[in-house]
Amino acid sequence: MSEQDFNHIRIIVAKPGLDGHDRGAKVVARALRDAGFEVIYTGLRQTPEMIVNTALQEDADAIGLSLLSGAHMTIFPRIRSLMDEQGLDDVLLFGGGIISQEDADTLHDDYSVNGIFGPGTSLDTIIQFVKDEMGRRGKL
Amino acid sequence: MRWAVVGNSDNLAQRLLNGDKRALARALSKVERGAMEGQQLVAELFPASGNAHIIGVTGSPGTGKSTLVNALIRHWRSQGKRVGVVAVDPSSPYSGGAVLGDRIRMSEHTNDAGVFIRSMASRGTLGGLSRATGDAVTLLDAAGYDLILVETVGAGQSEVEIAKEAQTTVVVEVPGLGDDVQAIKAGLMEIADVFAVNKADHPRAQQTALGLRMMLDIANHAYLWKPPIVKTIATRGEGVDKLAEAIEQHRQFLAESGQLAQRQRKRASDELFRVLRRELFRQLRERVGDDYEAAVARIAAREQDPYSAARELLERPES
Ligand SMILES: Nc1nc2c(ncn2[C@@H]2O[C@H](COP(=O)(O)OP(=O)(O)OP(=O)(O)O)[C@@H](O)[C@H]2O)c(=O)[nH]1
Ligand SMILES: [Mg+2]
């Protein structure tokens, strides 16, 4: 009809660290858009502070990180602690990169990183994961 | 000046006025959604707004609007001003989703407590977008930002609609487009209070600026304000102080010439019209129920003309 009143889900896609390119992050961002999500794309070289401040200003429902640098065991915990400080406890935190099962378990158990996706994960898997998590939060 | 808030949206409005960014972010989502809760927030915060200078930044895709906004933020921050930004990108007409990328160019201000940047997708309709940006500006204004920049992609009607919300509209052109008289959209000429010829590191920048000047001189004979044309290199911050100065001069002109009051009246009139149109339609739609769809079907089948159908719906007695 005229104006839609439904709840749009907003996802930050960020690439922390100094390394490399953001091709992977862009592909994920576009796939999320095509699944109907509003993606706020922050680009390269984002510090944990920048990512959390962006999530706060954008009132994001989720933060997805693309990590290649191997710094995941410092970056995820840092982001989680900043999220706690800012009271962003309802925001989904997930990411992709080359992360061992052991690290993924630690991130999940100790820092509530709910989804870790290795290289080769299909985009459909990631989208379904986000949908499920949003559903659990009553946002979809 | 601080305002106390009557009424209660979870005290969101009061927290917003106290400078709580999380509350501002939440409130922006609510007004963007356009539901009753958002309307209530605007009602509560409206008395605290009206102090900011609202600046629209528009132009064709890729002309450097976001980079220019970034440089303007830097300029005003160095003067201690607080700056709010609403950056609008189009939604995908297929999925309703969007990739909002304007922030990429504004990263350096993400951690600055005196800056608040919000990305917005155009979502459904044009009318919806200008309502959402207008309400978002009201909230940022109430939150105490001195300058509020609204970035929109120049794509026909949308920037004209949004220009109505702004006090000063900056149209961004780039060399190679502007020299061709045909390329400057008529709509953009009319809404521009200031022109930025960005990417002035390009050799044709001077020609573009001259071409624009000539067009403006032909078009604007009797106008009180002659839109200045400022060459900028946004990536290096060059010319940005001049651009900020032109924007400030325009604000002074508005205030001294009495045009500010005139524009504000026009804006108020547009806003009231928009809200009434939406509400009246909603009320009518509720009252007539399925008869609306039935009327649509009759018109589509050419059994009835739209004027008679509308009159019947309007004259239908309350049930
Ligand atoms: N050479 C040159 N490049 C510039 C200048 N300003 C911006 N750019 C580049 O132009 C490209 C687009 O810049 P943006 O600021 O994203 O442009 P925009 O108008 O906001 O783009 P959309 O929001 O996508 O319409 C980027 O690669 C910038 O680095 C400039 O003054 N000179
Ligand atoms: Mg932009």
GROMACS .gro file of C-alpha atoms and ligand atoms in nm:
model
  492
    1MET     CA    1   0.000   0.000   0.000
    2SER     CA    2   0.148   0.339   0.084
    3GLU     CA    3   0.417   0.314   0.350
    4GLN     CA    4   0.550  -0.007   0.493
    5ASP     CA    5   0.563  -0.032   0.866
    6PHE     CA    6   0.749  -0.358   0.902
    7ASN     CA    7   1.064  -0.407   1.092
    8HIS     CA    8   1.378  -0.397   0.879
    9ILE     CA    9   1.675  -0.589   1.012
   10ARG     CA   10   2.004  -0.400   1.004
   11ILE     CA   11   2.340  -0.573   0.992
   12ILE     CA   12   2.687  -0.421   1.021
   13VAL     CA   13   2.940  -0.589   0.793
   14ALA     CA   14   3.293  -0.490   0.885
   15LYS     CA   15   3.646  -0.589   0.806
   16PRO     CA   16   3.871  -0.534   1.107
   17GLY     CA   17   4.248  -0.528   1.094
   18LEU     CA   18   4.497  -0.389   0.851
   19ASP     CA   19   4.537  -0.676   0.612
   20GLY     CA   20   4.411  -0.751   0.271
   21HIS     CA   21   4.107  -0.683   0.068
   22ASP     CA   22   3.736  -0.686   0.141
   23ARG     CA   23   3.611  -0.895  -0.146
   24GLY     CA   24   3.466  -1.163   0.080
   25ALA     CA   25   3.292  -0.910   0.302
   26LYS     CA   26   3.137  -0.743  -0.001
   27VAL     CA   27   3.004  -1.070  -0.136
   28VAL     CA   28   2.842  -1.145   0.199
   29ALA     CA   29   2.703  -0.791   0.218
   30ARG     CA   30   2.537  -0.823  -0.121
   31ALA     CA   31   2.396  -1.166  -0.043
   32LEU     CA   32   2.243  -1.031   0.277
   33ARG     CA   33   2.093  -0.741   0.083
   34ASP     CA   34   1.944  -0.982  -0.169
   35ALA     CA   35   1.790  -1.171   0.122
   36GLY     CA   36   1.614  -0.849   0.226
   37PHE     CA   37   1.845  -0.724   0.501
   38GLU     CA   38   1.975  -0.370   0.534
   39VAL     CA   39   2.351  -0.394   0.545
   40ILE     CA   40   2.567  -0.112   0.674
   41TYR     CA   41   2.899  -0.163   0.509
   42THR     CA   42   3.190  -0.001   0.690
   43GLY     CA   43   3.484  -0.093   0.470
   44LEU     CA   44   3.839  -0.182   0.568
   45ARG     CA   45   4.061  -0.115   0.868
   46GLN     CA   46   3.793  -0.099   1.132
   47THR     CA   47   3.901  -0.106   1.495
   48PRO     CA   48   3.678  -0.283   1.749
   49GLU     CA   49   3.583   0.061   1.888
   50MET     CA   50   3.473   0.180   1.545
   51ILE     CA   51   3.271  -0.135   1.483
   52VAL     CA   52   3.086  -0.111   1.813
   53ASN     CA   53   3.026   0.263   1.779
   54THR     CA   54   2.888   0.203   1.431
   55ALA     CA   55   2.656  -0.069   1.560
   56LEU     CA   56   2.538   0.167   1.831
   57GLN     CA   57   2.466   0.464   1.603
   58GLU     CA   58   2.302   0.245   1.340
   59ASP     CA   59   2.090   0.059   1.598
   60ALA     CA   60   2.210  -0.264   1.438
   61ASP     CA   61   2.055  -0.603   1.503
   62ALA     CA   62   2.370  -0.792   1.409
   63ILE     CA   63   2.744  -0.750   1.353
   64GLY     CA   64   2.921  -0.970   1.100
   65LEU     CA   65   3.299  -0.963   1.077
   66SER     CA   66   3.526  -1.079   0.802
   67LEU     CA   67   3.859  -1.185   0.950
   68LEU     CA   68   4.164  -1.299   0.762
   69SER     CA   69   4.439  -1.180   0.987
   70GLY     CA   70   4.431  -1.454   1.247
   71ALA     CA   71   4.367  -1.193   1.513
   72HIS     CA   72   4.024  -1.334   1.591
   73MET     CA   73   4.116  -1.434   1.946
   74THR     CA   74   4.185  -1.071   2.032
   75ILE     CA   75   3.929  -0.896   1.812
   76PHE     CA   76   3.614  -1.091   1.903
   77PRO     CA   77   3.671  -1.071   2.281
   78ARG     CA   78   3.749  -0.699   2.254
   79ILE     CA   79   3.431  -0.635   2.055
   80ARG     CA   80   3.227  -0.841   2.298
   81SER     CA   81   3.356  -0.644   2.595
   82LEU     CA   82   3.284  -0.311   2.422
   83MET     CA   83   2.934  -0.437   2.335
   84ASP     CA   84   2.881  -0.522   2.702
   85GLU     CA   85   2.999  -0.177   2.804
   86GLN     CA   86   2.750  -0.014   2.566
   87GLY     CA   87   2.467  -0.247   2.658
   88LEU     CA   88   2.443  -0.401   2.311
   89ASP     CA   89   2.352  -0.739   2.456
   90ASP     CA   90   2.072  -0.818   2.212
   91VAL     CA   91   2.297  -0.775   1.909
   92LEU     CA   92   2.402  -1.091   1.723
   93LEU     CA   93   2.778  -1.127   1.676
   94PHE     CA   94   2.912  -1.358   1.406
   95GLY     CA   95   3.200  -1.383   1.164
   96GLY     CA   96   3.392  -1.567   0.900
   97GLY     CA   97   3.756  -1.651   0.850
   98ILE     CA   98   4.011  -1.923   0.897
   99ILE     CA   99   3.945  -2.019   1.255
  100SER     CA  100   4.022  -2.354   1.416
  101GLN     CA  101   3.743  -2.558   1.575
  102GLU     CA  102   3.907  -2.511   1.914
  103ASP     CA  103   3.910  -2.132   1.879
  104ALA     CA  104   3.557  -2.132   1.744
  105ASP     CA  105   3.441  -2.327   2.051
  106THR     CA  106   3.615  -2.084   2.285
  107LEU     CA  107   3.464  -1.786   2.105
  108HIS     CA  108   3.122  -1.943   2.120
  109ASP     CA  109   3.137  -2.053   2.484
  110ASP     CA  110   3.322  -1.760   2.640
  111TYR     CA  111   3.232  -1.466   2.417
  112SER     CA  112   2.892  -1.561   2.275
  113VAL     CA  113   3.009  -1.543   1.916
  114ASN     CA  114   2.713  -1.736   1.786
  115GLY     CA  115   2.830  -1.822   1.438
  116ILE     CA  116   3.174  -1.883   1.291
  117PHE     CA  117   3.195  -1.964   0.924
  118GLY     CA  118   3.504  -2.112   0.760
  119PRO     CA  119   3.612  -2.059   0.402
  120GLY     CA  120   3.380  -2.227   0.156
  121THR     CA  121   3.067  -2.183   0.367
  122SER     CA  122   2.776  -2.125   0.131
  123LEU     CA  123   2.603  -1.788   0.138
  124ASP     CA  124   2.273  -1.968   0.193
  125THR     CA  125   2.409  -2.116   0.515
  126ILE     CA  126   2.504  -1.772   0.644
  127ILE     CA  127   2.170  -1.618   0.548
  128GLN     CA  128   1.975  -1.903   0.706
  129PHE     CA  129   2.184  -1.864   1.022
  130VAL     CA  130   2.105  -1.492   1.045
  131LYS     CA  131   1.736  -1.556   0.983
  132ASP     CA  132   1.724  -1.823   1.252
  133GLU     CA  133   1.901  -1.603   1.504
  134MET     CA  134   1.671  -1.309   1.429
  135GLY     CA  135   1.373  -1.541   1.459
  136ARG     CA  136   1.492  -1.655   1.802
  137ARG     CA  137   1.507  -1.290   1.907
  138GLY     CA  138   1.156  -1.232   1.786
  139LYS     CA  139   1.271  -0.995   1.513
  140LEU     CA  140   1.157  -1.191   1.210
  141MET     CA  141   1.867   2.506   2.637
  142ARG     CA  142   1.743   2.170   2.767
  143TRP     CA  143   1.388   2.052   2.761
  144ALA     CA  144   1.200   1.830   2.994
  145VAL     CA  145   0.968   1.586   2.831
  146VAL     CA  146   0.603   1.535   2.905
  147GLY     CA  147   0.465   1.195   2.818
  148ASN     CA  148   0.667   0.881   2.812
  149SER     CA  149   0.813   0.657   2.545
  150ASP     CA  150   1.009   0.447   2.789
  151ASN     CA  151   1.183   0.774   2.870
  152LEU     CA  152   1.355   0.738   2.536
  153ALA     CA  153   1.291   1.102   2.453
  154GLN     CA  154   1.434   1.218   2.784
  155ARG     CA  155   1.742   1.000   2.744
  156LEU     CA  156   1.787   1.137   2.394
  157LEU     CA  157   1.776   1.491   2.527
  158ASN     CA  158   2.032   1.396   2.790
  159GLY     CA  159   2.276   1.305   2.515
  160ASP     CA  160   2.237   0.926   2.524
  161LYS     CA  161   2.344   0.808   2.176
  162ARG     CA  162   2.190   0.466   2.218
  163ALA     CA  163   1.855   0.630   2.288
  164LEU     CA  164   1.894   0.850   1.981
  165ALA     CA  165   1.976   0.546   1.767
  166ARG     CA  166   1.673   0.357   1.897
  167ALA     CA  167   1.448   0.657   1.849
  168LEU     CA  168   1.568   0.695   1.491
  169SER     CA  169   1.467   0.335   1.417
  170LYS     CA  170   1.123   0.401   1.558
  171VAL     CA  171   1.058   0.714   1.354
  172GLU     CA  172   1.197   0.542   1.047
  173ARG     CA  173   0.942   0.266   1.091
  174GLY     CA  174   0.675   0.536   1.094
  175ALA     CA  175   0.449   0.363   1.343
  176MET     CA  176   0.256   0.528   1.624
  177GLU     CA  177   0.551   0.504   1.861
  178GLY     CA  178   0.764   0.705   1.620
  179GLN     CA  179   0.496   0.971   1.583
  180GLN     CA  180   0.475   0.998   1.961
  181LEU     CA  181   0.851   1.052   1.982
  182VAL     CA  182   0.844   1.327   1.721
  183ALA     CA  183   0.561   1.491   1.914
  184GLU     CA  184   0.762   1.483   2.236
  185LEU     CA  185   1.084   1.607   2.080
  186PHE     CA  186   0.947   1.864   1.840
  187PRO     CA  187   0.961   2.150   2.097
  188ALA     CA  188   1.334   2.088   2.147
  189SER     CA  189   1.410   2.106   1.775
  190GLY     CA  190   1.449   2.403   1.543
  191ASN     CA  191   1.800   2.512   1.632
  192ALA     CA  192   2.016   2.321   1.383
  193HIS     CA  193   2.128   2.430   1.040
  194ILE     CA  194   2.004   2.158   0.807
  195ILE     CA  195   2.211   2.103   0.495
  196GLY     CA  196   2.119   1.876   0.207
  197VAL     CA  197   2.401   1.730  -0.003
  198THR     CA  198   2.292   1.578  -0.331
  199GLY     CA  199   2.425   1.493  -0.675
  200SER     CA  200   2.477   1.206  -0.915
  201PRO     CA  201   2.619   0.873  -0.793
  202GLY     CA  202   2.992   0.875  -0.724
  203THR     CA  203   3.043   1.252  -0.743
  204GLY     CA  204   3.208   1.248  -0.398
  205LYS     CA  205   2.917   1.346  -0.173
  206SER     CA  206   3.020   1.125   0.118
  207THR     CA  207   3.385   1.228   0.091
  208LEU     CA  208   3.273   1.589   0.091
  209VAL     CA  209   3.046   1.533   0.391
  210ASN     CA  210   3.343   1.374   0.567
  211ALA     CA  211   3.558   1.680   0.495
  212LEU     CA  212   3.282   1.918   0.608
  213ILE     CA  213   3.246   1.728   0.935
  214ARG     CA  214   3.620   1.768   0.991
  215HIS     CA  215   3.593   2.141   0.921
  216TRP     CA  216   3.306   2.200   1.163
  217ARG     CA  217   3.452   1.974   1.430
  218SER     CA  218   3.766   2.187   1.429
  219GLN     CA  219   3.536   2.475   1.525
  220GLY     CA  220   3.384   2.271   1.805
  221LYS     CA  221   3.045   2.229   1.637
  222ARG     CA  222   2.849   1.907   1.684
  223VAL     CA  223   2.753   1.741   1.356
  224GLY     CA  224   2.480   1.492   1.270
  225VAL     CA  225   2.456   1.305   0.940
  226VAL     CA  226   2.175   1.117   0.770
  227ALA     CA  227   2.309   0.930   0.467
  228VAL     CA  228   2.045   0.782   0.238
  229ASP     CA  229   2.110   0.506  -0.015
  230PRO     CA  230   1.854   0.329  -0.231
  231SER     CA  231   1.687   0.004  -0.130
  232SER     CA  232   1.687  -0.282  -0.372
  233PRO     CA  233   1.351  -0.285  -0.547
  234TYR     CA  234   1.377  -0.664  -0.573
  235SER     CA  235   1.452  -0.772  -0.219
  236GLY     CA  236   1.378  -0.460  -0.015
  237GLY     CA  237   1.728  -0.494   0.130
  238ALA     CA  238   2.014  -0.250   0.085
  239VAL     CA  239   2.388  -0.208   0.110
  240LEU     CA  240   2.450   0.128   0.277
  241GLY     CA  241   2.808   0.233   0.210
  242ASP     CA  242   2.832   0.605   0.273
  243ARG     CA  243   2.997   0.552   0.613
  244ILE     CA  244   3.306   0.406   0.446
  245ARG     CA  245   3.418   0.760   0.361
  246MET     CA  246   3.338   0.895   0.708
  247SER     CA  247   3.523   0.637   0.917
  248GLU     CA  248   3.753   0.891   1.078
  249HIS     CA  249   3.459   1.039   1.271
  250THR     CA  250   3.309   0.713   1.397
  251ASN     CA  251   3.462   0.742   1.743
  252ASP     CA  252   3.409   1.116   1.780
  253ALA     CA  253   3.155   1.186   2.054
  254GLY     CA  254   3.051   1.508   1.877
  255VAL     CA  255   2.945   1.330   1.558
  256PHE     CA  256   2.650   1.102   1.493
  257ILE     CA  257   2.617   0.927   1.157
  258ARG     CA  258   2.311   0.732   1.056
  259SER     CA  259   2.264   0.536   0.733
  260MET     CA  260   1.916   0.510   0.594
  261ALA     CA  261   1.771   0.303   0.315
  262SER     CA  262   1.516   0.470   0.092
  263ARG     CA  263   1.271   0.179   0.156
  264GLY     CA  264   0.925   0.188  -0.005
  265THR     CA  265   0.787   0.510  -0.133
  266LEU     CA  266   0.915   0.857  -0.198
  267GLY     CA  267   0.668   1.013   0.043
  268GLY     CA  268   0.785   0.766   0.305
  269LEU     CA  269   1.146   0.860   0.255
  270SER     CA  270   1.100   1.231   0.297
  271ARG     CA  271   0.887   1.171   0.604
  272ALA     CA  272   1.152   0.944   0.753
  273THR     CA  273   1.441   1.181   0.682
  274GLY     CA  274   1.239   1.479   0.803
  275ASP     CA  275   1.163   1.303   1.132
  276ALA     CA  276   1.522   1.183   1.165
  277VAL     CA  277   1.642   1.542   1.125
  278THR     CA  278   1.397   1.655   1.393
  279LEU     CA  279   1.544   1.400   1.635
  280LEU     CA  280   1.908   1.492   1.561
  281ASP     CA  281   1.813   1.856   1.597
  282ALA     CA  282   1.649   1.791   1.934
  283ALA     CA  283   1.957   1.594   2.039
  284GLY     CA  284   2.156   1.915   2.002
  285TYR     CA  285   2.356   1.870   1.681
  286ASP     CA  286   2.442   2.216   1.547
  287LEU     CA  287   2.468   2.111   1.185
  288ILE     CA  288   2.281   1.826   1.023
  289LEU     CA  289   2.389   1.697   0.683
  290VAL     CA  290   2.151   1.489   0.474
  291GLU     CA  291   2.318   1.302   0.188
  292THR     CA  292   2.099   1.170  -0.092
  293VAL     CA  293   2.178   1.032  -0.434
  294GLY     CA  294   2.051   1.257  -0.706
  295ALA     CA  295   1.793   1.042  -0.879
  296GLY     CA  296   1.508   1.261  -0.993
  297GLN     CA  297   1.229   1.345  -0.757
  298SER     CA  298   1.385   1.223  -0.433
  299GLU     CA  299   1.641   1.499  -0.391
  300VAL     CA  300   1.379   1.761  -0.465
  301GLU     CA  301   1.160   1.618  -0.191
  302ILE     CA  302   1.446   1.607   0.053
  303ALA     CA  303   1.569   1.953  -0.040
  304LYS     CA  304   1.246   2.079   0.113
  305GLU     CA  305   1.368   1.953   0.450
  306ALA     CA  306   1.699   2.135   0.419
  307GLN     CA  307   1.768   2.502   0.472
  308THR     CA  308   2.070   2.493   0.246
  309THR     CA  309   2.104   2.249  -0.041
  310VAL     CA  310   2.449   2.173  -0.181
  311VAL     CA  311   2.449   2.016  -0.527
  312VAL     CA  312   2.768   1.828  -0.610
  313GLU     CA  313   2.883   1.822  -0.970
  314VAL     CA  314   3.202   1.683  -1.119
  315PRO     CA  315   3.409   1.786  -1.420
  316GLY     CA  316   3.307   1.622  -1.743
  317LEU     CA  317   2.940   1.616  -1.654
  318GLY     CA  318   2.881   1.982  -1.588
  319ASP     CA  319   3.027   2.121  -1.910
  320ASP     CA  320   2.747   1.959  -2.099
  321VAL     CA  321   2.448   2.181  -2.042
  322GLN     CA  322   2.214   1.889  -2.104
  323ALA     CA  323   2.372   1.690  -1.825
  324ILE     CA  324   2.269   1.921  -1.546
  325LYS     CA  325   1.925   1.815  -1.453
  326ALA     CA  326   1.680   2.102  -1.446
  327GLY     CA  327   1.553   1.990  -1.106
  328LEU     CA  328   1.899   2.017  -0.957
  329MET     CA  329   1.951   2.370  -1.086
  330GLU     CA  330   1.639   2.483  -0.908
  331ILE     CA  331   1.713   2.335  -0.569
  332ALA     CA  332   2.083   2.428  -0.548
  333ASP     CA  333   2.173   2.701  -0.300
  334VAL     CA  334   2.542   2.620  -0.336
  335PHE     CA  335   2.726   2.426  -0.604
  336ALA     CA  336   3.034   2.221  -0.531
  337VAL     CA  337   3.240   2.128  -0.835
  338ASN     CA  338   3.418   1.835  -0.675
  339LYS     CA  339   3.713   1.637  -0.810
  340ALA     CA  340   3.866   1.970  -0.904
  341ASP     CA  341   4.198   1.788  -0.940
  342HIS     CA  342   4.054   1.700  -1.281
  343PRO     CA  343   4.179   1.938  -1.556
  344ARG     CA  344   3.829   2.029  -1.677
  345ALA     CA  345   3.712   2.159  -1.340
  346GLN     CA  346   3.747   2.524  -1.436
  347GLN     CA  347   3.540   2.471  -1.752
  348THR     CA  348   3.270   2.296  -1.554
  349ALA     CA  349   3.253   2.581  -1.306
  350LEU     CA  350   3.231   2.836  -1.587
  351GLY     CA  351   2.963   2.636  -1.766
  352LEU     CA  352   2.759   2.623  -1.449
  353ARG     CA  353   2.803   2.995  -1.390
  354MET     CA  354   2.676   3.073  -1.738
  355MET     CA  355   2.373   2.852  -1.697
  356LEU     CA  356   2.291   3.006  -1.363
  357ASP     CA  357   2.322   3.357  -1.501
  358ILE     CA  358   2.080   3.271  -1.778
  359ALA     CA  359   1.833   3.099  -1.547
  360ASN     CA  360   1.835   3.323  -1.240
  361HIS     CA  361   1.769   3.680  -1.339
  362ALA     CA  362   1.572   3.822  -1.052
  363TYR     CA  363   1.686   3.605  -0.763
  364LEU     CA  364   1.811   3.755  -0.442
  365TRP     CA  365   2.060   3.478  -0.384
  366LYS     CA  366   2.310   3.388  -0.651
  367PRO     CA  367   2.426   3.030  -0.582
  368PRO     CA  368   2.803   3.034  -0.534
  369ILE     CA  369   3.011   2.774  -0.718
  370VAL     CA  370   3.294   2.631  -0.513
  371LYS     CA  371   3.565   2.403  -0.649
  372THR     CA  372   3.664   2.126  -0.410
  373ILE     CA  373   3.897   1.830  -0.389
  374ALA     CA  374   3.715   1.639  -0.119
  375THR     CA  375   3.977   1.366  -0.089
  376ARG     CA  376   4.239   1.624   0.012
  377GLY     CA  377   4.003   1.860   0.192
  378GLU     CA  378   4.088   2.140  -0.053
  379GLY     CA  379   3.826   2.411  -0.099
  380VAL     CA  380   3.621   2.270   0.185
  381ASP     CA  381   3.669   2.579   0.402
  382LYS     CA  382   3.533   2.787   0.113
  383LEU     CA  383   3.239   2.550   0.075
  384ALA     CA  384   3.163   2.574   0.447
  385GLU     CA  385   3.185   2.952   0.420
  386ALA     CA  386   2.938   2.957   0.129
  387ILE     CA  387   2.699   2.740   0.332
  388GLU     CA  388   2.731   2.976   0.628
  389GLN     CA  389   2.673   3.278   0.405
  390HIS     CA  390   2.358   3.118   0.272
  391ARG     CA  391   2.234   3.065   0.627
  392GLN     CA  392   2.297   3.432   0.701
  393PHE     CA  393   2.121   3.533   0.384
  394LEU     CA  394   1.819   3.324   0.480
  395ALA     CA  395   1.804   3.483   0.822
  396GLU     CA  396   1.855   3.843   0.708
  397SER     CA  397   1.631   3.835   0.402
  398GLY     CA  398   1.338   3.685   0.586
  399GLN     CA  399   1.355   3.380   0.360
  400LEU     CA  400   1.426   3.152   0.653
  401ALA     CA  401   1.085   3.222   0.798
  402GLN     CA  402   0.935   3.177   0.454
  403ARG     CA  403   1.109   2.843   0.401
  404GLN     CA  404   1.010   2.724   0.744
  405ARG     CA  405   0.649   2.811   0.671
  406LYS     CA  406   0.668   2.623   0.344
  407ARG     CA  407   0.823   2.326   0.519
  408ALA     CA  408   0.557   2.334   0.789
  409SER     CA  409   0.287   2.350   0.527
  410ASP     CA  410   0.435   2.055   0.337
  411GLU     CA  411   0.468   1.854   0.654
  412LEU     CA  412   0.116   1.915   0.766
  413PHE     CA  413  -0.013   1.833   0.419
  414ARG     CA  414   0.184   1.510   0.413
  415VAL     CA  415   0.072   1.396   0.755
  416LEU     CA  416  -0.292   1.487   0.688
  417ARG     CA  417  -0.292   1.314   0.351
  418ARG     CA  418  -0.154   1.000   0.505
  419GLU     CA  419  -0.388   1.008   0.804
  420LEU     CA  420  -0.701   1.096   0.607
  421PHE     CA  421  -0.630   0.818   0.364
  422ARG     CA  422  -0.567   0.573   0.647
  423GLN     CA  423  -0.895   0.671   0.815
  424LEU     CA  424  -1.092   0.645   0.496
  425ARG     CA  425  -0.934   0.312   0.412
  426GLU     CA  426  -1.031   0.180   0.753
  427ARG     CA  427  -1.386   0.311   0.724
  428VAL     CA  428  -1.463   0.170   0.380
  429GLY     CA  429  -1.283  -0.162   0.425
  430ASP     CA  430  -1.326  -0.402   0.133
  431ASP     CA  431  -1.525  -0.149  -0.065
  432TYR     CA  432  -1.193   0.006  -0.155
  433GLU     CA  433  -1.069  -0.305  -0.334
  434ALA     CA  434  -1.412  -0.344  -0.493
  435ALA     CA  435  -1.390   0.007  -0.631
  436VAL     CA  436  -1.041  -0.063  -0.766
  437ALA     CA  437  -1.176  -0.373  -0.939
  438ARG     CA  438  -1.466  -0.179  -1.093
  439ILE     CA  439  -1.232   0.085  -1.229
  440ALA     CA  440  -0.993  -0.176  -1.365
  441ALA     CA  441  -1.284  -0.349  -1.539
  442ARG     CA  442  -1.389  -0.007  -1.673
  443GLU     CA  443  -1.728  -0.042  -1.509
  444GLN     CA  444  -1.684   0.284  -1.324
  445ASP     CA  445  -1.466   0.593  -1.361
  446PRO     CA  446  -1.226   0.682  -1.076
  447TYR     CA  447  -1.399   1.015  -0.998
  448SER     CA  448  -1.737   0.860  -0.931
  449ALA     CA  449  -1.577   0.576  -0.736
  450ALA     CA  450  -1.387   0.823  -0.517
  451ARG     CA  451  -1.700   1.028  -0.455
  452GLU     CA  452  -1.893   0.719  -0.351
  453LEU     CA  453  -1.621   0.615  -0.108
  454LEU     CA  454  -1.601   0.964   0.038
  455GLU     CA  455  -1.977   0.995   0.072
  456ARG     CA  456  -2.022   0.654   0.225
  457PRO     CA  457  -2.184   0.708   0.566
  458GLU     CA  458  -2.007   0.598   0.886
  459SER     CA  459  -2.113   0.245   0.969
  460LIG     N1  460   4.007   1.249  -0.778
  460LIG     C1  461   3.916   1.272  -0.685
  460LIG     N2  462   3.842   1.169  -0.640
  460LIG     C2  463   3.748   1.195  -0.546
  460LIG     C3  464   3.728   1.325  -0.495
  460LIG     N3  465   3.627   1.318  -0.404
  460LIG     C4  466   3.586   1.189  -0.399
  460LIG     N4  467   3.660   1.114  -0.484
  460LIG     C5  468   3.648   0.970  -0.507
  460LIG     O1  469   3.527   0.943  -0.573
  460LIG     C6  470   3.476   0.815  -0.533
  460LIG     C7  471   3.332   0.827  -0.486
  460LIG     O2  472   3.331   0.903  -0.367
  460LIG     P1  473   3.206   0.904  -0.267
  460LIG     O3  474   3.233   1.008  -0.165
  460LIG     O4  475   3.176   0.767  -0.221
  460LIG     O5  476   3.092   0.951  -0.366
  460LIG     P2  477   2.936   0.961  -0.340
  460LIG     O6  478   2.884   1.069  -0.425
  460LIG     O7  479   2.907   0.968  -0.195
  460LIG     O8  480   2.887   0.820  -0.396
  460LIG     P3  481   2.744   0.752  -0.379
  460LIG     O9  482   2.697   0.774  -0.237
  460LIG    O10  483   2.770   0.608  -0.409
  460LIG    O11  484   2.656   0.818  -0.480
  460LIG     C8  485   3.571   0.764  -0.427
  460LIG    O12  486   3.661   0.675  -0.484
  460LIG     C9  487   3.640   0.890  -0.379
  460LIG    O13  488   3.767   0.865  -0.326
  460LIG    C10  489   3.809   1.430  -0.543
  460LIG    O14  490   3.798   1.547  -0.504
  460LIG     N5  491   3.901   1.398  -0.639
  461MG      MG  492   2.784   0.847  -0.075
   0.00000   0.00000   0.00000
